[in-house]
């Protein structure tokens, strides 16, 4: 099951150099990454010990401001057994980092006046009419009441709707059924609490928002994403279906071995294989995208610039404010925006296999951390924190 989002400091173990490796053979010479100078070396040197101790397979680390990339480095291995070095263009399953991108796509329709955040979901998806909420439940009975109000678009984007994490259709993998069928299954399921009364991390909510995109735009969700957001932003390696060529660049996933003192390679158990299969694999708006560090940085640069990048406007400043500001009631502990985990001066999101991106508003910096780990042995979970600390010392010393 995909883990909840986090921004450092984290409530889960997803914390996580310059190691220029040129792999030569008679036939192939891999190009070295761009050199970012001494400042990059200081950051990657903070992460290298985790690789040396076999607590971290490898990572791609990027720091950017609203205008340019300040550093981008790779450390360690994309595949340990094959001695395949991690590269800055390595691809990763970014999992729940897909959520902010889906939310941003929906906000385009809000900007156009085609969707309102406070509209009930049933206005766009009639199957949600009459949905009930569980107020009592035990082995003998279930008592249902009408909710205080129907779930809203704002609710499904902020995990305050009462929808479950996923439905029975999404077992064992999350990508086998059409989006329409999955969302219909959510509508048939009673809410687990009354809207706005709790926070419960919900893939179902974000997937429901994506279905609204389909109904309102008249396009498949994945087509809307490609044509309105990903391709215009130049996110050329961000996709639900990596090509066979891209698959070769995907970093191997790892978890602690049985002895908890090393790493073992694994497949992503939430997805179906082959990943390039467009016939049987369906897009998963809440967590299905693969991407690269530079692609993810493009998305966050657009947001730090108030919805504009390279002279093209994607979102209004008001839409960006809604996305990146707290939407959960102050009575709840969780601070979440629309598709983003947020704080007073930052916004971002993590993914199930330990990827994480955070934009610091005060610093004006974006930190992208891409790894593929379902847990870490030893102190590997601290590697992301060491990257963030070292990068902040180098690139934002005045704010520390």
mmCIF file of C-alpha atoms in Angstrom:
data_model
loop_
_atom_site.group_PDB
_atom_site.id
_atom_site.type_symbol
_atom_site.label_atom_id
_atom_site.label_comp_id
_atom_site.label_asym_id
_atom_site.label_seq_id
_atom_site.Cartn_x
_atom_site.Cartn_y
_atom_site.Cartn_z
ATOM 1 C CA UNK A 1 0.000 0.000 0.000
ATOM 2 C CA UNK A 2 1.324 3.403 -0.942
ATOM 3 C CA UNK A 3 2.590 5.445 1.967
ATOM 4 C CA UNK A 4 1.218 8.859 2.970
ATOM 5 C CA UNK A 5 2.988 11.994 1.811
ATOM 6 C CA UNK A 6 5.561 13.763 3.863
ATOM 7 C CA UNK A 7 7.761 16.788 3.882
ATOM 8 C CA UNK A 8 10.730 16.860 6.213
ATOM 9 C CA UNK A 9 10.519 16.422 9.097
ATOM 10 C CA UNK A 10 8.676 13.199 8.244
ATOM 11 C CA UNK A 11 6.340 10.916 10.066
ATOM 12 C CA UNK A 12 7.525 7.942 7.982
ATOM 13 C CA UNK A 13 10.939 6.454 7.118
ATOM 14 C CA UNK A 14 11.258 7.981 3.695
ATOM 15 C CA UNK A 15 14.195 10.277 4.660
ATOM 16 C CA UNK A 16 16.912 9.919 2.617
ATOM 17 C CA UNK A 17 28.417 13.158 -4.220
ATOM 18 C CA UNK A 18 29.474 13.841 -6.722
ATOM 19 C CA UNK A 19 30.411 10.336 -7.870
ATOM 20 C CA UNK A 20 31.319 10.784 -11.495
ATOM 21 C CA UNK A 21 31.468 7.276 -12.904
ATOM 22 C CA UNK A 22 32.347 6.731 -16.523
ATOM 23 C CA UNK A 23 31.625 3.171 -17.511
ATOM 24 C CA UNK A 24 33.724 2.115 -20.456
ATOM 25 C CA UNK A 25 33.780 -1.017 -22.558
ATOM 26 C CA UNK A 26 34.958 -1.846 -26.039
ATOM 27 C CA UNK A 27 31.589 -0.826 -27.413
ATOM 28 C CA UNK A 28 30.013 1.738 -25.052
ATOM 29 C CA UNK A 29 31.111 4.845 -23.221
ATOM 30 C CA UNK A 30 28.454 6.436 -21.018
ATOM 31 C CA UNK A 31 28.676 10.242 -20.989
ATOM 32 C CA UNK A 32 29.550 11.876 -17.694
ATOM 33 C CA UNK A 33 26.985 14.169 -16.061
ATOM 34 C CA UNK A 34 27.326 17.920 -16.298
ATOM 35 C CA UNK A 35 29.781 19.231 -13.719
ATOM 36 C CA UNK A 36 28.304 21.694 -11.242
ATOM 37 C CA UNK A 37 31.541 22.482 -9.458
ATOM 38 C CA UNK A 38 32.666 22.407 -5.870
ATOM 39 C CA UNK A 39 29.220 23.196 -4.447
ATOM 40 C CA UNK A 40 27.823 20.011 -5.962
ATOM 41 C CA UNK A 41 30.677 17.958 -4.530
ATOM 42 C CA UNK A 42 29.871 19.151 -1.028
ATOM 43 C CA UNK A 43 26.273 17.982 -1.360
ATOM 44 C CA UNK A 44 26.965 14.603 -2.903
ATOM 45 C CA UNK A 45 29.760 13.948 -0.402
ATOM 46 C CA UNK A 46 27.112 14.067 2.322
ATOM 47 C CA UNK A 47 25.197 11.217 0.676
ATOM 48 C CA UNK A 48 28.069 9.007 -0.518
ATOM 49 C CA UNK A 49 28.627 7.307 2.887
ATOM 50 C CA UNK A 50 25.132 5.779 2.750
ATOM 51 C CA UNK A 51 26.019 4.173 -0.588
ATOM 52 C CA UNK A 52 29.368 3.004 0.752
ATOM 53 C CA UNK A 53 27.619 1.258 3.671
ATOM 54 C CA UNK A 54 25.091 -0.411 1.337
ATOM 55 C CA UNK A 55 22.236 1.452 3.039
ATOM 56 C CA UNK A 56 21.286 3.345 -0.116
ATOM 57 C CA UNK A 57 21.548 1.980 -3.651
ATOM 58 C CA UNK A 58 21.771 5.354 -5.359
ATOM 59 C CA UNK A 59 20.075 8.709 -5.774
ATOM 60 C CA UNK A 60 19.583 11.612 -8.139
ATOM 61 C CA UNK A 61 19.675 14.978 -6.380
ATOM 62 C CA UNK A 62 18.645 18.294 -7.893
ATOM 63 C CA UNK A 63 18.448 21.812 -6.516
ATOM 64 C CA UNK A 64 16.787 24.574 -8.535
ATOM 65 C CA UNK A 65 15.469 28.062 -8.062
ATOM 66 C CA UNK A 66 12.554 29.563 -9.955
ATOM 67 C CA UNK A 67 14.738 30.255 -12.994
ATOM 68 C CA UNK A 68 17.473 27.640 -13.266
ATOM 69 C CA UNK A 69 18.945 24.394 -12.017
ATOM 70 C CA UNK A 70 21.625 25.086 -9.428
ATOM 71 C CA UNK A 71 22.940 21.514 -9.226
ATOM 72 C CA UNK A 72 22.006 18.062 -10.497
ATOM 73 C CA UNK A 73 24.055 15.018 -9.481
ATOM 74 C CA UNK A 74 23.825 11.264 -9.305
ATOM 75 C CA UNK A 75 25.423 9.039 -6.696
ATOM 76 C CA UNK A 76 25.612 5.274 -6.360
ATOM 77 C CA UNK A 77 23.959 2.635 -8.488
ATOM 78 C CA UNK A 78 20.858 2.316 -10.641
ATOM 79 C CA UNK A 79 21.463 -1.433 -10.459
ATOM 80 C CA UNK A 80 23.898 -2.797 -7.901
ATOM 81 C CA UNK A 81 24.305 -6.312 -9.310
ATOM 82 C CA UNK A 82 25.047 -5.052 -12.824
ATOM 83 C CA UNK A 83 27.253 -2.209 -11.551
ATOM 84 C CA UNK A 84 25.083 0.191 -13.531
ATOM 85 C CA UNK A 85 25.793 3.694 -12.218
ATOM 86 C CA UNK A 86 22.993 6.049 -11.315
ATOM 87 C CA UNK A 87 22.767 8.874 -13.859
ATOM 88 C CA UNK A 88 21.080 12.244 -13.768
ATOM 89 C CA UNK A 89 18.713 11.083 -16.527
ATOM 90 C CA UNK A 90 17.732 7.902 -14.647
ATOM 91 C CA UNK A 91 13.982 7.441 -14.408
ATOM 92 C CA UNK A 92 11.954 6.645 -11.297
ATOM 93 C CA UNK A 93 8.441 5.664 -10.321
ATOM 94 C CA UNK A 94 7.511 8.888 -8.551
ATOM 95 C CA UNK A 95 4.289 7.351 -7.215
ATOM 96 C CA UNK A 96 2.313 9.889 -5.148
ATOM 97 C CA UNK A 97 4.320 12.764 -6.547
ATOM 98 C CA UNK A 98 1.735 12.297 -9.327
ATOM 99 C CA UNK A 99 -0.941 13.756 -7.044
ATOM 100 C CA UNK A 100 0.143 17.418 -7.294
ATOM 101 C CA UNK A 101 0.349 17.114 -11.077
ATOM 102 C CA UNK A 102 -3.188 15.732 -11.286
ATOM 103 C CA UNK A 103 -4.410 18.488 -8.980
ATOM 104 C CA UNK A 104 -2.708 21.145 -11.105
ATOM 105 C CA UNK A 105 -4.413 19.767 -14.213
ATOM 106 C CA UNK A 106 -7.814 20.033 -12.547
ATOM 107 C CA UNK A 107 -7.062 23.604 -11.474
ATOM 108 C CA UNK A 108 -6.724 24.510 -15.147
ATOM 109 C CA UNK A 109 -10.433 23.741 -15.477
ATOM 110 C CA UNK A 110 -11.134 25.780 -12.330
ATOM 111 C CA UNK A 111 -9.285 28.711 -13.926
ATOM 112 C CA UNK A 112 -11.485 28.330 -17.005
ATOM 113 C CA UNK A 113 -14.656 28.478 -14.908
ATOM 114 C CA UNK A 114 -15.633 24.917 -15.826
ATOM 115 C CA UNK A 115 -15.209 23.494 -12.311
ATOM 116 C CA UNK A 116 -15.679 25.043 -8.860
ATOM 117 C CA UNK A 117 -13.757 23.684 -5.886
ATOM 118 C CA UNK A 118 -16.804 23.914 -3.642
ATOM 119 C CA UNK A 119 -19.159 22.156 -6.030
ATOM 120 C CA UNK A 120 -20.343 18.720 -4.924
ATOM 121 C CA UNK A 121 -18.607 15.930 -6.816
ATOM 122 C CA UNK A 122 -22.047 14.594 -7.798
ATOM 123 C CA UNK A 123 -22.554 17.663 -10.003
ATOM 124 C CA UNK A 124 -19.976 16.213 -12.386
ATOM 125 C CA UNK A 125 -20.240 12.519 -11.460
ATOM 126 C CA UNK A 126 -23.922 11.658 -10.813
ATOM 127 C CA UNK A 127 -23.022 8.199 -9.511
ATOM 128 C CA UNK A 128 -22.057 9.894 -6.221
ATOM 129 C CA UNK A 129 -25.623 11.072 -5.563
ATOM 130 C CA UNK A 130 -27.056 9.681 -2.351
ATOM 131 C CA UNK A 131 -23.712 8.489 -0.970
ATOM 132 C CA UNK A 132 -23.940 7.642 2.736
ATOM 133 C CA UNK A 133 -21.449 7.751 5.616
ATOM 134 C CA UNK A 134 -20.711 5.008 8.176
ATOM 135 C CA UNK A 135 -21.490 6.181 11.714
ATOM 136 C CA UNK A 136 -21.440 2.797 13.489
ATOM 137 C CA UNK A 137 -19.892 -0.497 12.498
ATOM 138 C CA UNK A 138 -19.109 -3.826 14.118
ATOM 139 C CA UNK A 139 -19.275 -7.493 13.210
ATOM 140 C CA UNK A 140 -23.044 -7.506 13.633
ATOM 141 C CA UNK A 141 -24.207 -4.341 11.893
ATOM 142 C CA UNK A 142 -23.402 -1.171 9.975
ATOM 143 C CA UNK A 143 -25.318 2.059 10.568
ATOM 144 C CA UNK A 144 -25.346 4.608 7.751
ATOM 145 C CA UNK A 145 -26.413 8.260 7.798
ATOM 146 C CA UNK A 146 -26.444 10.978 5.222
ATOM 147 C CA UNK A 147 -23.288 13.107 5.477
ATOM 148 C CA UNK A 148 -23.507 16.703 6.642
ATOM 149 C CA UNK A 149 -22.942 17.649 3.017
ATOM 150 C CA UNK A 150 -21.985 15.753 -0.150
ATOM 151 C CA UNK A 151 -18.268 15.472 -0.813
ATOM 152 C CA UNK A 152 -16.858 18.422 -2.755
ATOM 153 C CA UNK A 153 -14.076 18.811 -5.290
ATOM 154 C CA UNK A 154 -12.035 20.508 -2.563
ATOM 155 C CA UNK A 155 -12.593 17.491 -0.291
ATOM 156 C CA UNK A 156 -11.303 14.927 -2.769
ATOM 157 C CA UNK A 157 -8.175 16.996 -3.482
ATOM 158 C CA UNK A 158 -7.370 17.511 0.216
ATOM 159 C CA UNK A 159 -8.048 14.004 1.626
ATOM 160 C CA UNK A 160 -10.988 15.219 3.708
ATOM 161 C CA UNK A 161 -13.779 13.490 1.758
ATOM 162 C CA UNK A 162 -14.190 10.272 3.744
ATOM 163 C CA UNK A 163 -13.370 8.156 0.699
ATOM 164 C CA UNK A 164 -11.214 5.075 1.374
ATOM 165 C CA UNK A 165 -7.577 4.746 0.341
ATOM 166 C CA UNK A 166 -8.611 2.452 -2.503
ATOM 167 C CA UNK A 167 -11.406 0.044 -3.422
ATOM 168 C CA UNK A 168 -11.502 -3.722 -3.793
ATOM 169 C CA UNK A 169 -11.044 -3.299 -7.558
ATOM 170 C CA UNK A 170 -7.510 -2.036 -6.963
ATOM 171 C CA UNK A 171 -6.115 -5.253 -5.522
ATOM 172 C CA UNK A 172 -3.468 -6.492 -5.980
ATOM 173 C CA UNK A 173 -2.323 -3.711 -8.352
ATOM 174 C CA UNK A 174 -3.589 -0.163 -8.825
ATOM 175 C CA UNK A 175 -3.527 -0.002 -12.619
ATOM 176 C CA UNK A 176 -5.721 -2.809 -14.016
ATOM 177 C CA UNK A 177 -9.127 -1.172 -14.446
ATOM 178 C CA UNK A 178 -10.329 1.898 -16.372
ATOM 179 C CA UNK A 179 -10.534 5.083 -14.336
ATOM 180 C CA UNK A 180 -14.304 5.249 -14.836
ATOM 181 C CA UNK A 181 -14.780 1.782 -13.298
ATOM 182 C CA UNK A 182 -12.542 2.538 -10.339
ATOM 183 C CA UNK A 183 -14.306 5.797 -9.558
ATOM 184 C CA UNK A 184 -17.720 4.142 -9.845
ATOM 185 C CA UNK A 185 -16.577 1.635 -7.230
ATOM 186 C CA UNK A 186 -15.749 4.515 -4.860
ATOM 187 C CA UNK A 187 -19.223 5.965 -5.351
ATOM 188 C CA UNK A 188 -20.752 2.612 -4.372
ATOM 189 C CA UNK A 189 -18.758 2.560 -1.127
ATOM 190 C CA UNK A 190 -20.052 4.384 1.970
ATOM 191 C CA UNK A 191 -17.880 7.210 3.227
ATOM 192 C CA UNK A 192 -15.703 6.293 6.200
ATOM 193 C CA UNK A 193 -16.346 9.623 7.935
ATOM 194 C CA UNK A 194 -18.292 12.807 7.340
ATOM 195 C CA UNK A 195 -16.588 15.237 4.935
ATOM 196 C CA UNK A 196 -14.264 17.790 6.586
ATOM 197 C CA UNK A 197 -14.286 15.987 9.945
ATOM 198 C CA UNK A 198 -11.028 14.040 9.424
ATOM 199 C CA UNK A 199 -7.993 13.691 7.193
ATOM 200 C CA UNK A 200 -7.472 10.294 5.553
ATOM 201 C CA UNK A 201 -4.928 9.836 2.797
ATOM 202 C CA UNK A 202 -6.910 8.664 -0.214
ATOM 203 C CA UNK A 203 -5.822 7.607 -3.668
ATOM 204 C CA UNK A 204 -9.543 7.289 -4.362
ATOM 205 C CA UNK A 205 -10.016 11.022 -3.852
ATOM 206 C CA UNK A 206 -7.321 12.063 -6.326
ATOM 207 C CA UNK A 207 -8.528 9.492 -8.854
ATOM 208 C CA UNK A 208 -12.031 10.930 -8.504
ATOM 209 C CA UNK A 209 -10.658 14.393 -9.277
ATOM 210 C CA UNK A 210 -9.040 12.951 -12.407
ATOM 211 C CA UNK A 211 -12.361 11.474 -13.503
ATOM 212 C CA UNK A 212 -13.879 14.961 -13.198
ATOM 213 C CA UNK A 213 -11.171 16.143 -15.616
ATOM 214 C CA UNK A 214 -12.329 13.507 -18.106
ATOM 215 C CA UNK A 215 -16.026 14.353 -17.843
ATOM 216 C CA UNK A 216 -15.597 18.129 -17.993
ATOM 217 C CA UNK A 217 -12.895 18.248 -20.694
ATOM 218 C CA UNK A 218 -14.293 15.445 -22.831
ATOM 219 C CA UNK A 219 -10.793 13.948 -23.054
ATOM 220 C CA UNK A 220 -9.211 10.917 -21.431
ATOM 221 C CA UNK A 221 -7.352 12.007 -18.303
ATOM 222 C CA UNK A 222 -3.968 10.945 -19.684
ATOM 223 C CA UNK A 223 -4.559 12.895 -22.920
ATOM 224 C CA UNK A 224 -5.453 16.047 -20.994
ATOM 225 C CA UNK A 225 -2.344 15.663 -18.847
ATOM 226 C CA UNK A 226 -0.079 15.224 -21.868
ATOM 227 C CA UNK A 227 -1.571 18.006 -23.979
ATOM 228 C CA UNK A 228 -2.174 20.639 -21.301
ATOM 229 C CA UNK A 229 0.584 20.071 -18.728
ATOM 230 C CA UNK A 230 3.368 17.572 -19.345
ATOM 231 C CA UNK A 231 4.331 18.195 -22.971
ATOM 232 C CA UNK A 232 3.929 21.995 -22.863
ATOM 233 C CA UNK A 233 6.171 22.100 -19.762
ATOM 234 C CA UNK A 234 8.803 20.050 -21.574
ATOM 235 C CA UNK A 235 8.442 17.087 -19.216
ATOM 236 C CA UNK A 236 9.488 14.682 -21.946
ATOM 237 C CA UNK A 237 10.244 11.732 -19.658
ATOM 238 C CA UNK A 238 7.107 11.938 -17.504
ATOM 239 C CA UNK A 239 4.712 9.150 -18.421
ATOM 240 C CA UNK A 240 2.451 6.390 -17.171
ATOM 241 C CA UNK A 241 3.876 4.040 -19.783
ATOM 242 C CA UNK A 242 7.663 4.114 -20.107
ATOM 243 C CA UNK A 243 8.798 3.010 -23.545
ATOM 244 C CA UNK A 244 11.152 0.052 -23.847
ATOM 245 C CA UNK A 245 14.004 2.547 -24.234
ATOM 246 C CA UNK A 246 12.927 4.480 -21.140
ATOM 247 C CA UNK A 247 12.519 1.251 -19.151
ATOM 248 C CA UNK A 248 16.264 0.691 -19.482
ATOM 249 C CA UNK A 249 16.790 3.981 -17.624
ATOM 250 C CA UNK A 250 14.476 3.134 -14.695
ATOM 251 C CA UNK A 251 16.405 2.662 -11.469
ATOM 252 C CA UNK A 252 16.009 -0.749 -9.866
ATOM 253 C CA UNK A 253 13.845 -0.823 -6.741
ATOM 254 C CA UNK A 254 15.302 -2.057 -3.453
ATOM 255 C CA UNK A 255 14.280 -2.969 0.072
ATOM 256 C CA UNK A 256 16.215 -4.200 3.104
ATOM 257 C CA UNK A 257 17.196 -7.850 2.858
ATOM 258 C CA UNK A 258 16.005 -10.437 5.361
ATOM 259 C CA UNK A 259 18.929 -9.724 7.660
ATOM 260 C CA UNK A 260 18.193 -5.975 7.547
ATOM 261 C CA UNK A 261 21.857 -5.311 6.847
ATOM 262 C CA UNK A 262 21.878 -4.960 3.076
ATOM 263 C CA UNK A 263 19.659 -4.489 0.028
ATOM 264 C CA UNK A 264 17.711 -6.790 -2.250
ATOM 265 C CA UNK A 265 16.205 -5.908 -5.611
ATOM 266 C CA UNK A 266 12.413 -6.022 -5.993
ATOM 267 C CA UNK A 267 9.703 -5.197 -8.506
ATOM 268 C CA UNK A 268 7.100 -2.517 -7.838
ATOM 269 C CA UNK A 269 4.258 -4.634 -6.486
ATOM 270 C CA UNK A 270 1.617 -1.934 -6.937
ATOM 271 C CA UNK A 271 2.022 -1.922 -10.728
ATOM 272 C CA UNK A 272 1.523 -4.471 -13.475
ATOM 273 C CA UNK A 273 4.236 -5.506 -15.907
ATOM 274 C CA UNK A 274 5.411 -4.878 -18.556
ATOM 275 C CA UNK A 275 5.278 -1.181 -17.761
ATOM 276 C CA UNK A 276 5.029 -0.255 -21.446
ATOM 277 C CA UNK A 277 1.758 -2.226 -21.862
ATOM 278 C CA UNK A 278 -0.879 0.338 -22.848
ATOM 279 C CA UNK A 279 -3.503 -2.311 -23.495
ATOM 280 C CA UNK A 280 -3.740 -3.767 -19.989
ATOM 281 C CA UNK A 281 -2.156 -1.079 -17.789
ATOM 282 C CA UNK A 282 -4.336 1.974 -17.058
ATOM 283 C CA UNK A 283 -3.189 5.414 -15.870
ATOM 284 C CA UNK A 284 -3.218 5.859 -12.111
ATOM 285 C CA UNK A 285 -3.725 9.588 -11.391
ATOM 286 C CA UNK A 286 -2.902 9.295 -7.689
ATOM 287 C CA UNK A 287 0.414 7.532 -8.157
ATOM 288 C CA UNK A 288 1.266 6.113 -11.564
ATOM 289 C CA UNK A 289 3.791 8.463 -13.155
ATOM 290 C CA UNK A 290 7.440 7.795 -13.955
ATOM 291 C CA UNK A 291 9.735 10.788 -14.289
ATOM 292 C CA UNK A 292 13.212 12.307 -13.974
ATOM 293 C CA UNK A 293 14.609 14.920 -11.619
ATOM 294 C CA UNK A 294 14.800 17.599 -14.300
ATOM 295 C CA UNK A 295 11.187 16.982 -15.363
ATOM 296 C CA UNK A 296 9.918 17.233 -11.793
ATOM 297 C CA UNK A 297 11.900 20.449 -11.329
ATOM 298 C CA UNK A 298 10.158 22.010 -14.351
ATOM 299 C CA UNK A 299 6.768 21.462 -12.721
ATOM 300 C CA UNK A 300 7.862 23.024 -9.437
ATOM 301 C CA UNK A 301 9.569 25.958 -11.144
ATOM 302 C CA UNK A 302 6.269 26.774 -12.821
ATOM 303 C CA UNK A 303 4.571 26.819 -9.426
ATOM 304 C CA UNK A 304 7.260 28.952 -7.745
ATOM 305 C CA UNK A 305 6.794 31.423 -10.598
ATOM 306 C CA UNK A 306 3.076 31.709 -9.837
ATOM 307 C CA UNK A 307 1.863 29.456 -12.648
ATOM 308 C CA UNK A 308 4.113 30.663 -15.509
ATOM 309 C CA UNK A 309 7.259 29.254 -17.090
ATOM 310 C CA UNK A 310 9.228 30.274 -20.189
ATOM 311 C CA UNK A 311 6.646 32.879 -21.105
ATOM 312 C CA UNK A 312 3.675 30.491 -21.041
ATOM 313 C CA UNK A 313 1.007 30.678 -18.355
ATOM 314 C CA UNK A 314 -0.372 27.375 -17.111
ATOM 315 C CA UNK A 315 -2.247 28.451 -13.976
ATOM 316 C CA UNK A 316 -3.388 31.690 -12.449
ATOM 317 C CA UNK A 317 -1.633 32.907 -9.313
ATOM 318 C CA UNK A 318 -4.863 32.253 -7.407
ATOM 319 C CA UNK A 319 -4.896 28.640 -8.573
ATOM 320 C CA UNK A 320 -1.296 28.165 -7.394
ATOM 321 C CA UNK A 321 -2.209 29.699 -4.046
ATOM 322 C CA UNK A 322 -5.113 27.250 -3.644
ATOM 323 C CA UNK A 323 -2.891 24.295 -4.534
ATOM 324 C CA UNK A 324 -0.062 25.203 -2.191
ATOM 325 C CA UNK A 325 -1.960 26.604 0.824
ATOM 326 C CA UNK A 326 -3.492 24.639 3.671
ATOM 327 C CA UNK A 327 -7.000 23.381 2.900
ATOM 328 C CA UNK A 328 -7.442 20.999 5.829
ATOM 329 C CA UNK A 329 -9.305 22.491 8.825
ATOM 330 C CA UNK A 330 -7.086 23.925 11.541
ATOM 331 C CA UNK A 331 -8.673 21.459 13.955
ATOM 332 C CA UNK A 332 -6.863 18.625 12.163
ATOM 333 C CA UNK A 333 -3.182 17.796 12.609
ATOM 334 C CA UNK A 334 -2.468 17.191 8.933
ATOM 335 C CA UNK A 335 -1.577 20.220 6.832
ATOM 336 C CA UNK A 336 -2.525 19.489 3.241
ATOM 337 C CA UNK A 337 -3.354 21.700 0.292
ATOM 338 C CA UNK A 338 -4.855 20.517 -2.990
ATOM 339 C CA UNK A 339 -2.683 17.591 -4.033
ATOM 340 C CA UNK A 340 0.236 18.926 -1.977
ATOM 341 C CA UNK A 341 1.499 18.449 1.550
ATOM 342 C CA UNK A 342 2.059 22.020 2.737
ATOM 343 C CA UNK A 343 3.555 24.094 5.524
ATOM 344 C CA UNK A 344 3.698 27.790 6.218
ATOM 345 C CA UNK A 345 6.648 28.274 3.856
ATOM 346 C CA UNK A 346 6.848 25.092 1.812
ATOM 347 C CA UNK A 347 4.910 22.667 -0.341
ATOM 348 C CA UNK A 348 5.722 19.357 -1.969
ATOM 349 C CA UNK A 349 5.061 15.650 -1.951
ATOM 350 C CA UNK A 350 6.692 12.282 -1.441
ATOM 351 C CA UNK A 351 6.197 8.938 -3.136
ATOM 352 C CA UNK A 352 5.826 5.364 -1.926
ATOM 353 C CA UNK A 353 9.345 4.329 -2.924
ATOM 354 C CA UNK A 354 10.962 7.227 -1.060
ATOM 355 C CA UNK A 355 11.074 9.933 -3.709
ATOM 356 C CA UNK A 356 10.413 13.447 -2.450
ATOM 357 C CA UNK A 357 10.263 16.996 -3.760
ATOM 358 C CA UNK A 358 9.860 20.139 -1.692
ATOM 359 C CA UNK A 359 9.731 23.794 -2.692
ATOM 360 C CA UNK A 360 10.837 26.239 -0.004
ATOM 361 C CA UNK A 361 9.078 29.550 -0.560
ATOM 362 C CA UNK A 362 11.356 31.633 1.692
ATOM 363 C CA UNK A 363 14.534 30.192 0.182
ATOM 364 C CA UNK A 364 13.055 30.201 -3.320
ATOM 365 C CA UNK A 365 14.576 26.755 -3.798
ATOM 366 C CA UNK A 366 13.367 23.366 -5.003
ATOM 367 C CA UNK A 367 14.909 20.152 -3.658
ATOM 368 C CA UNK A 368 14.321 17.008 -5.728
ATOM 369 C CA UNK A 369 15.344 13.662 -4.217
ATOM 370 C CA UNK A 370 14.808 10.588 -6.403
ATOM 371 C CA UNK A 371 15.566 7.097 -5.122
ATOM 372 C CA UNK A 372 13.762 3.751 -5.442
ATOM 373 C CA UNK A 373 13.558 2.268 -1.974
ATOM 374 C CA UNK A 374 10.785 0.421 -0.142
ATOM 375 C CA UNK A 375 12.558 1.013 3.148
ATOM 376 C CA UNK A 376 16.225 1.210 4.139
ATOM 377 C CA UNK A 377 18.634 -0.858 6.218
ATOM 378 C CA UNK A 378 20.762 0.807 8.880
ATOM 379 C CA UNK A 379 20.718 4.594 8.713
ATOM 380 C CA UNK A 380 19.697 4.763 5.047
ATOM 381 C CA UNK A 381 16.494 6.575 5.914
ATOM 382 C CA UNK A 382 18.587 9.568 6.987
ATOM 383 C CA UNK A 383 20.128 10.034 3.533
ATOM 384 C CA UNK A 384 17.462 12.401 2.263
ATOM 385 C CA UNK A 385 17.823 14.593 5.317
ATOM 386 C CA UNK A 386 21.580 14.790 4.807
ATOM 387 C CA UNK A 387 21.044 15.820 1.187
ATOM 388 C CA UNK A 388 18.608 18.526 2.201
ATOM 389 C CA UNK A 389 20.820 19.840 4.991
ATOM 390 C CA UNK A 390 23.956 19.941 2.840
ATOM 391 C CA UNK A 391 22.122 21.511 -0.098
ATOM 392 C CA UNK A 392 20.598 24.206 2.090
ATOM 393 C CA UNK A 393 24.008 25.022 3.578
ATOM 394 C CA UNK A 394 25.432 25.491 0.096
ATOM 395 C CA UNK A 395 22.586 27.141 -1.771
ATOM 396 C CA UNK A 396 20.612 28.946 0.918
ATOM 397 C CA UNK A 397 23.118 29.850 3.661
ATOM 398 C CA UNK A 398 21.520 33.231 4.325
ATOM 399 C CA UNK A 399 18.249 31.605 5.381
ATOM 400 C CA UNK A 400 19.763 29.017 7.755
#
